[in-house]
mmCIF file of C-alpha atoms in Angstrom:
data_model
loop_
_atom_site.group_PDB
_atom_site.id
_atom_site.type_symbol
_atom_site.label_atom_id
_atom_site.label_comp_id
_atom_site.label_asym_id
_atom_site.label_seq_id
_atom_site.Cartn_x
_atom_site.Cartn_y
_atom_site.Cartn_z
ATOM 1 C CA MET A 1 -0.008 0.047 0.286
ATOM 2 C CA ILE A 2 1.209 2.973 -0.897
ATOM 3 C CA GLN A 3 0.367 6.434 1.300
ATOM 4 C CA ARG A 4 1.112 9.766 1.109
ATOM 5 C CA THR A 5 1.092 12.822 2.846
ATOM 6 C CA GLY A 6 0.821 17.327 2.945
ATOM 7 C CA GLN A 7 0.337 17.187 -0.495
ATOM 8 C CA THR A 8 0.629 20.645 -2.577
ATOM 9 C CA LYS A 9 -0.207 22.199 -6.116
ATOM 10 C CA ILE A 10 3.520 19.489 -7.776
ATOM 11 C CA MET A 11 3.934 16.694 -5.487
ATOM 12 C CA HIS A 12 3.386 15.130 -1.888
ATOM 13 C CA ARG A 13 5.943 16.042 0.550
ATOM 14 C CA VAL A 14 6.192 12.462 1.764
ATOM 15 C CA VAL A 15 4.843 9.053 -0.310
ATOM 16 C CA GLU A 16 5.993 5.875 2.278
ATOM 17 C CA GLY A 17 6.011 2.508 0.664
ATOM 18 C CA ASN A 18 6.047 -1.035 2.547
ATOM 19 C CA GLY A 19 7.439 1.357 5.555
ATOM 20 C CA THR A 20 10.017 3.501 3.396
ATOM 21 C CA LEU A 21 9.122 7.110 3.445
ATOM 22 C CA TYR A 22 10.391 9.146 0.225
ATOM 23 C CA LEU A 23 11.158 12.840 1.484
ATOM 24 C CA GLY A 24 10.456 15.242 -1.951
ATOM 25 C CA GLY A 25 13.075 18.075 -1.827
ATOM 26 C CA ILE A 26 12.919 20.137 0.625
ATOM 27 C CA VAL A 27 14.561 23.816 0.712
ATOM 28 C CA ALA A 28 14.984 26.494 3.370
ATOM 29 C CA ASP A 29 12.428 28.951 4.392
ATOM 30 C CA ASP A 30 15.144 31.453 5.111
ATOM 31 C CA THR A 31 16.584 31.637 1.830
ATOM 32 C CA ALA A 32 19.129 35.405 2.875
ATOM 33 C CA ALA A 33 21.144 32.624 5.322
ATOM 34 C CA SER A 34 24.351 31.344 4.024
ATOM 35 C CA MET A 35 24.561 27.945 2.959
ATOM 36 C CA GLU A 36 25.751 26.941 6.807
ATOM 37 C CA HIS A 37 22.359 27.720 7.598
ATOM 38 C CA GLN A 38 20.291 27.557 4.998
ATOM 39 C CA THR A 39 21.209 23.818 5.714
ATOM 40 C CA ARG A 40 20.440 23.874 10.043
ATOM 41 C CA GLN A 41 16.941 24.080 8.365
ATOM 42 C CA ILE A 42 16.459 21.477 5.918
ATOM 43 C CA CYS A 43 18.019 19.539 8.660
ATOM 44 C CA ALA A 44 15.754 20.542 11.040
ATOM 45 C CA LYS A 45 13.503 20.644 8.256
ATOM 46 C CA ILE A 46 13.909 16.928 7.690
ATOM 47 C CA ASP A 47 13.304 16.151 11.464
ATOM 48 C CA ALA A 48 9.849 17.886 11.602
ATOM 49 C CA VAL A 49 8.584 15.562 8.837
ATOM 50 C CA LEU A 50 10.264 12.662 9.794
ATOM 51 C CA ALA A 51 8.522 13.022 13.244
ATOM 52 C CA SER A 52 5.241 13.691 11.666
ATOM 53 C CA ALA A 53 5.337 10.119 9.746
ATOM 54 C CA GLY A 54 7.250 7.934 13.302
ATOM 55 C CA SER A 55 11.088 8.284 11.462
ATOM 56 C CA ASP A 56 14.088 10.305 12.764
ATOM 57 C CA LYS A 57 17.278 10.566 11.804
ATOM 58 C CA SER A 58 19.153 7.541 12.252
ATOM 59 C CA LYS A 59 17.024 6.056 10.251
ATOM 60 C CA LEU A 60 17.836 7.664 7.219
ATOM 61 C CA LEU A 61 19.301 5.310 4.633
ATOM 62 C CA SER A 62 19.765 7.672 1.715
ATOM 63 C CA ALA A 63 20.014 11.624 0.844
ATOM 64 C CA GLN A 64 20.959 13.348 -1.879
ATOM 65 C CA LEU A 65 22.675 17.489 -1.768
ATOM 66 C CA PHE A 66 21.618 19.535 -4.314
ATOM 67 C CA ILE A 67 23.874 22.733 -3.955
ATOM 68 C CA THR A 68 24.194 25.608 -6.083
ATOM 69 C CA ASP A 69 27.531 26.449 -5.295
ATOM 70 C CA MET A 70 31.052 23.150 -4.257
ATOM 71 C CA LYS A 71 32.784 25.585 -3.335
ATOM 72 C CA ALA A 72 30.672 26.289 -0.260
ATOM 73 C CA LYS A 73 29.860 22.051 -0.171
ATOM 74 C CA GLU A 74 32.597 22.253 3.589
ATOM 75 C CA ALA A 75 29.886 24.843 5.321
ATOM 76 C CA MET A 76 27.529 22.365 4.165
ATOM 77 C CA ASN A 77 28.954 18.980 5.598
ATOM 78 C CA LYS A 78 29.803 21.340 8.835
ATOM 79 C CA ALA A 79 25.913 21.867 9.781
ATOM 80 C CA TRP A 80 24.831 18.253 7.494
ATOM 81 C CA THR A 81 27.925 16.100 10.097
ATOM 82 C CA GLU A 82 27.378 18.414 13.379
ATOM 83 C CA TRP A 83 23.728 17.262 13.488
ATOM 84 C CA LEU A 84 24.119 13.374 12.169
ATOM 85 C CA SER A 85 25.241 11.246 14.663
ATOM 86 C CA PRO A 86 29.030 10.124 12.178
ATOM 87 C CA ASP A 87 28.024 5.828 13.092
ATOM 88 C CA GLN A 88 24.013 7.138 11.387
ATOM 89 C CA LEU A 89 25.194 8.759 8.566
ATOM 90 C CA PRO A 90 22.916 6.816 5.487
ATOM 91 C CA ALA A 91 24.165 6.643 1.579
ATOM 92 C CA ARG A 92 25.255 10.318 -0.046
ATOM 93 C CA ALA A 93 25.633 12.113 -3.236
ATOM 94 C CA THR A 94 26.324 15.980 -3.749
ATOM 95 C CA ILE A 95 25.304 17.017 -6.810
ATOM 96 C CA GLY A 96 26.884 20.467 -8.580
ATOM 97 C CA VAL A 97 23.274 21.614 -10.048
ATOM 98 C CA ALA A 98 23.129 25.898 -11.534
ATOM 99 C CA ASP A 99 19.815 26.878 -10.244
ATOM 100 C CA LEU A 100 17.159 24.980 -8.039
ATOM 101 C CA GLY A 101 14.329 27.630 -9.211
ATOM 102 C CA SER A 102 15.641 30.957 -7.264
ATOM 103 C CA PRO A 103 18.672 32.602 -6.886
ATOM 104 C CA GLU A 104 18.559 32.278 -3.250
ATOM 105 C CA ILE A 105 17.759 28.600 -3.085
ATOM 106 C CA LEU A 106 21.158 28.190 -2.212
ATOM 107 C CA ILE A 107 20.969 23.730 -0.972
ATOM 108 C CA GLU A 108 18.047 21.085 -1.153
ATOM 109 C CA VAL A 109 17.652 17.674 -0.155
ATOM 110 C CA VAL A 110 16.110 14.604 -1.280
ATOM 111 C CA VAL A 111 16.052 11.800 1.827
ATOM 112 C CA THR A 112 15.392 8.298 2.324
ATOM 113 C CA ALA A 113 13.891 6.691 5.073
ATOM 114 C CA LEU A 114 12.503 3.707 6.911
ATOM 115 C CA ARG A 115 9.787 4.514 9.605
#
């Protein structure tokens, strides 16, 4: 059975199938913030979305981080590694992109987790 929650005009925030949670792309609310602070905002949003779905960051399986400036990767990694326990890091890819829909959006994160 597939369950979908958090519908927007173009997607659902979470789609669950067989106990696996697929979170749609998450961006920061304060897009005037630096890469590090946008990443921290996104991590907090992931925590909230996972909690609402009955999960938490310890159950993350994978993450794709799309960033517009690979020179800011170190700042992103700082926030990311402070948020996650070293023994619970998910599989991850960081992908450099030219545009995330708005010049102020520096990072968008997609994650998969177990419920």
